[in-house]
Amino acid sequence: MVAKQQVFNLKEKEKLELLRLQVGAASHMSIRQLLDANELKALLERLVTEGHFPSLVVAGSQFTKRYGFMAIAPILYAFTMWNKPVDAGTDKLAYRLDLDAEPWMINLVIDDEWIDPSKDRSLARSELANKVINENLAPFVEAMVKATKLSAAILWENVSIYLFWLYETLIPSEGDKVQKRRAEEDLHYFLREFNCTSFTCGANPFLPYYTEKTETTDGAIRFRRTCCLYDQVSVGGACCKTCPKAR
């Protein structure tokens, strides 16, 4: 029988909570509910009715940004920084929605924090990527397209920005030399080696948005190819600084 080990210490759990992943939290719902177009649409309509968003399409785009962050950032951070892959199968993941918070919050929840530490890292990475993207994010995007009629390009770019931020900004700012090297290797894998199985993303869901950065007075910026509609919920109609409208 293969030995297993506990994944996260207290400090690591605190970091993951900052990245919207809670370990063993109570009162949560299966993530699979958000992969069903009808249930997803009902939730988005509730967010609109309660005044969080002005329309279904704006709700869909902004919800995807938050969903993409919590699905990408904590799970891949744990893998790259600590070599600790989360069991990210959709049957293992849940979510907590707090609509009373200002702004409203959504967090990923895991109950089982045990892993098999014996796997080769490249194999563990490919298995993790398949669970995070092909089994979770891709069906989520498909459901969101059906629920809102939003362009899949907007939705995948909403997810991609957090992959780039994680590997180009967060981990390089916190990691040591070994962790930074792993970040470079993992980003290369997600951009150049990973294959998406969804009809919404082509061969790779991230590469189309990994464009050259433009030098601006605020530094080098990778401008988005699509608009996420943030200007419809921001104060004064302000765009994101990476919005194509801001060029």
mmCIF file of N, CA, C and O in Angstrom, residues 83-154:
data_model
loop_
_atom_site.group_PDB
_atom_site.id
_atom_site.type_symbol
_atom_site.label_atom_id
_atom_site.label_comp_id
_atom_site.label_asym_id
_atom_site.label_seq_id
_atom_site.Cartn_x
_atom_site.Cartn_y
_atom_site.Cartn_z
ATOM 1 N N ASN A 83 5.388 21.784 -4.462
ATOM 2 C CA ASN A 83 5.306 20.429 -5.014
ATOM 3 C C ASN A 83 4.214 19.622 -4.321
ATOM 4 O O ASN A 83 4.383 18.430 -4.045
ATOM 5 N N LYS A 84 3.093 20.268 -4.039
ATOM 6 C CA LYS A 84 1.982 19.615 -3.349
ATOM 7 C C LYS A 84 0.709 19.733 -4.192
ATOM 8 O O LYS A 84 -0.013 20.719 -4.102
ATOM 9 N N PRO A 85 0.458 18.726 -5.030
ATOM 10 C CA PRO A 85 -0.750 18.788 -5.863
ATOM 11 C C PRO A 85 -2.015 18.512 -5.071
ATOM 12 O O PRO A 85 -2.096 17.566 -4.297
ATOM 13 N N VAL A 86 -3.006 19.367 -5.261
ATOM 14 C CA VAL A 86 -4.324 19.174 -4.668
ATOM 15 C C VAL A 86 -5.076 18.117 -5.481
ATOM 16 O O VAL A 86 -4.913 18.035 -6.697
ATOM 17 N N ASP A 87 -5.875 17.303 -4.821
ATOM 18 C CA ASP A 87 -6.752 16.402 -5.561
ATOM 19 C C ASP A 87 -7.877 17.253 -6.139
ATOM 20 O O ASP A 87 -8.869 17.539 -5.472
ATOM 21 N N ALA A 88 -7.702 17.686 -7.392
ATOM 22 C CA ALA A 88 -8.567 18.706 -7.989
ATOM 23 C C ALA A 88 -9.683 18.132 -8.853
ATOM 24 O O ALA A 88 -10.256 18.849 -9.671
ATOM 25 N N GLY A 89 -10.009 16.871 -8.692
ATOM 26 C CA GLY A 89 -11.143 16.318 -9.424
ATOM 27 C C GLY A 89 -12.425 17.006 -9.010
ATOM 28 O O GLY A 89 -12.587 17.400 -7.848
ATOM 29 N N THR A 90 -13.355 17.162 -9.943
ATOM 30 C CA THR A 90 -14.589 17.894 -9.622
ATOM 31 C C THR A 90 -15.417 17.192 -8.549
ATOM 32 O O THR A 90 -16.242 17.837 -7.883
ATOM 33 N N ASP A 91 -15.192 15.895 -8.356
ATOM 34 C CA ASP A 91 -15.909 15.192 -7.284
ATOM 35 C C ASP A 91 -15.309 15.500 -5.919
ATOM 36 O O ASP A 91 -15.909 15.178 -4.882
ATOM 37 N N LYS A 92 -14.134 16.137 -5.904
ATOM 38 C CA LYS A 92 -13.455 16.474 -4.648
ATOM 39 C C LYS A 92 -13.589 17.949 -4.282
ATOM 40 O O LYS A 92 -13.243 18.338 -3.164
ATOM 41 N N LEU A 93 -14.048 18.768 -5.219
ATOM 42 C CA LEU A 93 -14.086 20.211 -5.002
ATOM 43 C C LEU A 93 -15.492 20.692 -4.672
ATOM 44 O O LEU A 93 -16.479 20.169 -5.176
ATOM 45 N N ALA A 94 -15.547 21.709 -3.831
ATOM 46 C CA ALA A 94 -16.808 22.366 -3.505
ATOM 47 C C ALA A 94 -16.563 23.869 -3.508
ATOM 48 O O ALA A 94 -15.432 24.323 -3.693
ATOM 49 N N TYR A 95 -17.621 24.628 -3.312
ATOM 50 C CA TYR A 95 -17.460 26.080 -3.264
ATOM 51 C C TYR A 95 -18.355 26.673 -2.205
ATOM 52 O O TYR A 95 -19.392 26.104 -1.825
ATOM 53 N N ARG A 96 -17.950 27.821 -1.701
ATOM 54 C CA ARG A 96 -18.750 28.603 -0.755
ATOM 55 C C ARG A 96 -19.018 29.954 -1.388
ATOM 56 O O ARG A 96 -18.107 30.611 -1.891
ATOM 57 N N LEU A 97 -20.265 30.371 -1.347
ATOM 58 C CA LEU A 97 -20.674 31.643 -1.929
ATOM 59 C C LEU A 97 -21.189 32.540 -0.814
ATOM 60 O O LEU A 97 -22.094 32.158 -0.071
ATOM 61 N N ASP A 98 -20.599 33.712 -0.674
ATOM 62 C CA ASP A 98 -21.016 34.666 0.351
ATOM 63 C C ASP A 98 -21.518 35.927 -0.341
ATOM 64 O O ASP A 98 -20.744 36.803 -0.715
ATOM 65 N N LEU A 99 -22.837 35.997 -0.514
ATOM 66 C CA LEU A 99 -23.434 37.132 -1.207
ATOM 67 C C LEU A 99 -23.681 38.317 -0.273
ATOM 68 O O LEU A 99 -24.039 39.403 -0.735
ATOM 69 N N ASP A 100 -23.469 38.097 1.018
ATOM 70 C CA ASP A 100 -23.645 39.196 1.976
ATOM 71 C C ASP A 100 -22.372 40.025 2.125
ATOM 72 O O ASP A 100 -22.413 41.125 2.665
ATOM 73 N N ALA A 101 -21.261 39.481 1.651
ATOM 74 C CA ALA A 101 -19.995 40.221 1.725
ATOM 75 C C ALA A 101 -20.020 41.365 0.716
ATOM 76 O O ALA A 101 -20.762 41.345 -0.266
ATOM 77 N N GLU A 102 -19.195 42.358 0.958
ATOM 78 C CA GLU A 102 -19.111 43.493 0.033
ATOM 79 C C GLU A 102 -17.641 43.728 -0.335
ATOM 80 O O GLU A 102 -16.867 44.209 0.466
ATOM 81 N N PRO A 103 -17.213 43.372 -1.553
ATOM 82 C CA PRO A 103 -18.033 42.724 -2.592
ATOM 83 C C PRO A 103 -18.284 41.245 -2.267
ATOM 84 O O PRO A 103 -17.615 40.684 -1.406
ATOM 85 N N TRP A 104 -19.239 40.632 -2.971
ATOM 86 C CA TRP A 104 -19.563 39.239 -2.746
ATOM 87 C C TRP A 104 -18.345 38.358 -3.030
ATOM 88 O O TRP A 104 -17.464 38.711 -3.805
ATOM 89 N N MET A 105 -18.298 37.221 -2.369
ATOM 90 C CA MET A 105 -17.123 36.362 -2.456
ATOM 91 C C MET A 105 -17.504 34.935 -2.855
ATOM 92 O O MET A 105 -18.589 34.455 -2.517
ATOM 93 N N ILE A 106 -16.592 34.275 -3.534
ATOM 94 C CA ILE A 106 -16.719 32.850 -3.811
ATOM 95 C C ILE A 106 -15.373 32.207 -3.513
ATOM 96 O O ILE A 106 -14.321 32.742 -3.873
ATOM 97 N N ASN A 107 -15.410 31.081 -2.797
ATOM 98 C CA ASN A 107 -14.183 30.381 -2.416
ATOM 99 C C ASN A 107 -14.275 28.916 -2.788
ATOM 100 O O ASN A 107 -15.351 28.306 -2.716
ATOM 101 N N LEU A 108 -13.143 28.351 -3.160
ATOM 102 C CA LEU A 108 -13.039 26.928 -3.425
ATOM 103 C C LEU A 108 -12.823 26.220 -2.087
ATOM 104 O O LEU A 108 -12.166 26.751 -1.197
ATOM 105 N N VAL A 109 -13.380 25.013 -1.960
ATOM 106 C CA VAL A 109 -13.268 24.253 -0.718
ATOM 107 C C VAL A 109 -12.817 22.828 -1.038
ATOM 108 O O VAL A 109 -13.317 22.208 -1.983
ATOM 109 N N ILE A 110 -11.860 22.318 -0.261
ATOM 110 C CA ILE A 110 -11.475 20.914 -0.362
ATOM 111 C C ILE A 110 -11.590 20.286 1.027
ATOM 112 O O ILE A 110 -11.267 20.910 2.031
ATOM 113 N N ASP A 111 -12.054 19.048 1.061
ATOM 114 C CA ASP A 111 -12.127 18.309 2.327
ATOM 115 C C ASP A 111 -10.894 17.423 2.508
ATOM 116 O O ASP A 111 -10.354 17.310 3.604
ATOM 117 N N ASP A 112 -10.485 16.774 1.451
ATOM 118 C CA ASP A 112 -9.404 15.793 1.504
ATOM 119 C C ASP A 112 -8.084 16.462 1.156
ATOM 120 O O ASP A 112 -7.893 16.931 0.027
ATOM 121 N N GLU A 113 -7.177 16.532 2.100
ATOM 122 C CA GLU A 113 -5.900 17.189 1.856
ATOM 123 C C GLU A 113 -4.736 16.206 1.916
ATOM 124 O O GLU A 113 -3.667 16.488 2.412
ATOM 125 N N TRP A 114 -4.962 15.020 1.370
ATOM 126 C CA TRP A 114 -3.918 13.996 1.371
ATOM 127 C C TRP A 114 -3.520 13.654 -0.055
ATOM 128 O O TRP A 114 -4.351 13.611 -0.954
ATOM 129 N N ILE A 115 -2.253 13.405 -0.252
ATOM 130 C CA ILE A 115 -1.749 13.094 -1.597
ATOM 131 C C ILE A 115 -0.799 11.907 -1.556
ATOM 132 O O ILE A 115 -0.273 11.551 -0.510
ATOM 133 N N ASP A 116 -0.593 11.309 -2.703
ATOM 134 C CA ASP A 116 0.443 10.298 -2.895
ATOM 135 C C ASP A 116 1.699 11.029 -3.340
ATOM 136 O O ASP A 116 1.734 11.584 -4.442
ATOM 137 N N PRO A 117 2.764 11.069 -2.524
ATOM 138 C CA PRO A 117 3.946 11.859 -2.854
ATOM 139 C C PRO A 117 4.937 11.167 -3.788
ATOM 140 O O PRO A 117 5.987 11.710 -4.102
ATOM 141 N N SER A 118 4.589 9.964 -4.258
ATOM 142 C CA SER A 118 5.580 9.163 -4.982
ATOM 143 C C SER A 118 5.598 9.395 -6.488
ATOM 144 O O SER A 118 6.474 8.898 -7.184
ATOM 145 N N LYS A 119 4.656 10.144 -7.025
ATOM 146 C CA LYS A 119 4.565 10.299 -8.471
ATOM 147 C C LYS A 119 5.677 11.194 -9.018
ATOM 148 O O LYS A 119 6.107 12.149 -8.373
ATOM 149 N N ASP A 120 6.098 10.887 -10.238
ATOM 150 C CA ASP A 120 7.014 11.761 -10.967
ATOM 151 C C ASP A 120 6.347 13.110 -11.160
ATOM 152 O O ASP A 120 5.140 13.188 -11.438
ATOM 153 N N ARG A 121 7.116 14.196 -11.029
ATOM 154 C CA ARG A 121 6.521 15.525 -11.067
ATOM 155 C C ARG A 121 5.848 15.833 -12.404
ATOM 156 O O ARG A 121 4.779 16.458 -12.445
ATOM 157 N N SER A 122 6.450 15.432 -13.504
ATOM 158 C CA SER A 122 5.854 15.723 -14.807
ATOM 159 C C SER A 122 4.533 14.981 -14.976
ATOM 160 O O SER A 122 3.571 15.515 -15.550
ATOM 161 N N LEU A 123 4.446 13.765 -14.433
ATOM 162 C CA LEU A 123 3.198 13.008 -14.485
ATOM 163 C C LEU A 123 2.152 13.663 -13.587
ATOM 164 O O LEU A 123 0.987 13.816 -13.979
ATOM 165 N N ALA A 124 2.573 14.075 -12.383
ATOM 166 C CA ALA A 124 1.651 14.748 -11.467
ATOM 167 C C ALA A 124 1.125 16.034 -12.084
ATOM 168 O O ALA A 124 -0.062 16.367 -11.937
ATOM 169 N N ARG A 125 1.982 16.751 -12.791
ATOM 170 C CA ARG A 125 1.562 18.010 -13.425
ATOM 171 C C ARG A 125 0.543 17.759 -14.527
ATOM 172 O O ARG A 125 -0.466 18.479 -14.615
ATOM 173 N N SER A 126 0.774 16.780 -15.364
ATOM 174 C CA SER A 126 -0.163 16.509 -16.453
ATOM 175 C C SER A 126 -1.511 16.051 -15.915
ATOM 176 O O SER A 126 -2.567 16.428 -16.443
ATOM 177 N N GLU A 127 -1.506 15.252 -14.844
ATOM 178 C CA GLU A 127 -2.753 14.808 -14.243
ATOM 179 C C GLU A 127 -3.492 15.975 -13.601
ATOM 180 O O GLU A 127 -4.717 16.090 -13.709
ATOM 181 N N LEU A 128 -2.743 16.846 -12.927
ATOM 182 C CA LEU A 128 -3.351 18.016 -12.300
ATOM 183 C C LEU A 128 -3.940 18.947 -13.350
ATOM 184 O O LEU A 128 -5.066 19.439 -13.198
ATOM 185 N N ALA A 129 -3.198 19.196 -14.420
ATOM 186 C CA ALA A 129 -3.677 20.070 -15.491
ATOM 187 C C ALA A 129 -4.947 19.529 -16.121
ATOM 188 O O ALA A 129 -5.884 20.289 -16.422
ATOM 189 N N ASN A 130 -5.001 18.215 -16.301
ATOM 190 C CA ASN A 130 -6.191 17.619 -16.895
ATOM 191 C C ASN A 130 -7.413 17.817 -16.000
ATOM 192 O O ASN A 130 -8.509 18.148 -16.481
ATOM 193 N N LYS A 131 -7.223 17.666 -14.681
ATOM 194 C CA LYS A 131 -8.337 17.845 -13.751
ATOM 195 C C LYS A 131 -8.771 19.308 -13.661
ATOM 196 O O LYS A 131 -9.961 19.619 -13.682
ATOM 197 N N VAL A 132 -7.788 20.212 -13.570
ATOM 198 C CA VAL A 132 -8.106 21.627 -13.406
ATOM 199 C C VAL A 132 -8.745 22.209 -14.662
ATOM 200 O O VAL A 132 -9.690 23.000 -14.580
ATOM 201 N N ILE A 133 -8.229 21.839 -15.821
ATOM 202 C CA ILE A 133 -8.673 22.481 -17.061
ATOM 203 C C ILE A 133 -9.694 21.635 -17.819
ATOM 204 O O ILE A 133 -10.828 22.065 -18.053
ATOM 205 N N ASN A 134 -9.309 20.426 -18.212
ATOM 206 C CA ASN A 134 -10.219 19.632 -19.037
ATOM 207 C C ASN A 134 -11.457 19.151 -18.289
ATOM 208 O O ASN A 134 -12.533 19.014 -18.879
ATOM 209 N N GLU A 135 -11.322 18.884 -16.978
ATOM 210 C CA GLU A 135 -12.459 18.364 -16.223
ATOM 211 C C GLU A 135 -13.211 19.443 -15.451
ATOM 212 O O GLU A 135 -14.315 19.188 -14.972
ATOM 213 N N ASN A 136 -12.629 20.637 -15.328
ATOM 214 C CA ASN A 136 -13.274 21.680 -14.535
ATOM 215 C C ASN A 136 -13.485 22.953 -15.349
ATOM 216 O O ASN A 136 -14.613 23.309 -15.675
ATOM 217 N N LEU A 137 -12.415 23.646 -15.689
ATOM 218 C CA LEU A 137 -12.561 24.932 -16.353
ATOM 219 C C LEU A 137 -13.226 24.820 -17.720
ATOM 220 O O LEU A 137 -14.065 25.651 -18.079
ATOM 221 N N ALA A 138 -12.860 23.817 -18.498
ATOM 222 C CA ALA A 138 -13.460 23.687 -19.835
ATOM 223 C C ALA A 138 -14.960 23.423 -19.768
ATOM 224 O O ALA A 138 -15.742 24.102 -20.449
ATOM 225 N N PRO A 139 -15.436 22.475 -18.942
ATOM 226 C CA PRO A 139 -16.887 22.315 -18.813
ATOM 227 C C PRO A 139 -17.569 23.555 -18.238
ATOM 228 O O PRO A 139 -18.710 23.862 -18.609
ATOM 229 N N PHE A 140 -16.874 24.271 -17.355
ATOM 230 C CA PHE A 140 -17.441 25.510 -16.811
ATOM 231 C C PHE A 140 -17.636 26.540 -17.921
ATOM 232 O O PHE A 140 -18.695 27.173 -18.013
ATOM 233 N N VAL A 141 -16.622 26.721 -18.761
ATOM 234 C CA VAL A 141 -16.737 27.677 -19.864
ATOM 235 C C VAL A 141 -17.848 27.252 -20.817
ATOM 236 O O VAL A 141 -18.631 28.083 -21.283
ATOM 237 N N GLU A 142 -17.941 25.965 -21.111
ATOM 238 C CA GLU A 142 -19.005 25.485 -21.982
ATOM 239 C C GLU A 142 -20.380 25.808 -21.393
ATOM 240 O O GLU A 142 -21.291 26.257 -22.101
ATOM 241 N N ALA A 143 -20.514 25.593 -20.067
ATOM 242 C CA ALA A 143 -21.779 25.896 -19.403
ATOM 243 C C ALA A 143 -22.069 27.392 -19.426
ATOM 244 O O ALA A 143 -23.219 27.818 -19.633
ATOM 245 N N MET A 144 -21.032 28.202 -19.237
ATOM 246 C CA MET A 144 -21.210 29.654 -19.227
ATOM 247 C C MET A 144 -21.609 30.165 -20.611
ATOM 248 O O MET A 144 -22.449 31.074 -20.730
ATOM 249 N N VAL A 145 -21.028 29.620 -21.649
ATOM 250 C CA VAL A 145 -21.408 30.010 -23.015
ATOM 251 C C VAL A 145 -22.889 29.711 -23.251
ATOM 252 O O VAL A 145 -23.631 30.535 -23.793
ATOM 253 N N LYS A 146 -23.337 28.530 -22.828
ATOM 254 C CA LYS A 146 -24.742 28.157 -23.001
ATOM 255 C C LYS A 146 -25.661 29.050 -22.172
ATOM 256 O O LYS A 146 -26.745 29.430 -22.617
ATOM 257 N N ALA A 147 -25.217 29.386 -20.964
ATOM 258 C CA ALA A 147 -26.069 30.141 -20.046
ATOM 259 C C ALA A 147 -26.196 31.613 -20.427
ATOM 260 O O ALA A 147 -27.244 32.231 -20.179
ATOM 261 N N THR A 148 -25.160 32.178 -21.032
ATOM 262 C CA THR A 148 -25.129 33.631 -21.254
ATOM 263 C C THR A 148 -24.965 34.044 -22.705
ATOM 264 O O THR A 148 -25.165 35.214 -23.035
ATOM 265 N N LYS A 149 -24.551 33.112 -23.581
ATOM 266 C CA LYS A 149 -24.231 33.409 -24.977
ATOM 267 C C LYS A 149 -22.985 34.294 -25.101
ATOM 268 O O LYS A 149 -22.741 34.897 -26.152
ATOM 269 N N LEU A 150 -22.203 34.393 -24.033
ATOM 270 C CA LEU A 150 -20.945 35.131 -24.096
ATOM 271 C C LEU A 150 -19.964 34.420 -25.015
ATOM 272 O O LEU A 150 -20.005 33.193 -25.182
ATOM 273 N N SER A 151 -19.026 35.183 -25.571
ATOM 274 C CA SER A 151 -17.969 34.606 -26.381
ATOM 275 C C SER A 151 -17.017 33.796 -25.507
ATOM 276 O O SER A 151 -16.588 34.251 -24.444
ATOM 277 N N ALA A 152 -16.682 32.598 -25.970
ATOM 278 C CA ALA A 152 -15.721 31.771 -25.233
ATOM 279 C C ALA A 152 -14.366 32.456 -25.145
ATOM 280 O O ALA A 152 -13.622 32.239 -24.185
ATOM 281 N N ALA A 153 -14.037 33.297 -26.126
ATOM 282 C CA ALA A 153 -12.757 34.000 -26.102
ATOM 283 C C ALA A 153 -12.653 34.924 -24.891
ATOM 284 O O ALA A 153 -11.615 34.991 -24.225
ATOM 285 N N ILE A 154 -13.731 35.630 -24.582
ATOM 286 C CA ILE A 154 -13.735 36.495 -23.397
ATOM 287 C C ILE A 154 -13.530 35.660 -22.144
ATOM 288 O O ILE A 154 -12.723 36.001 -21.262
#
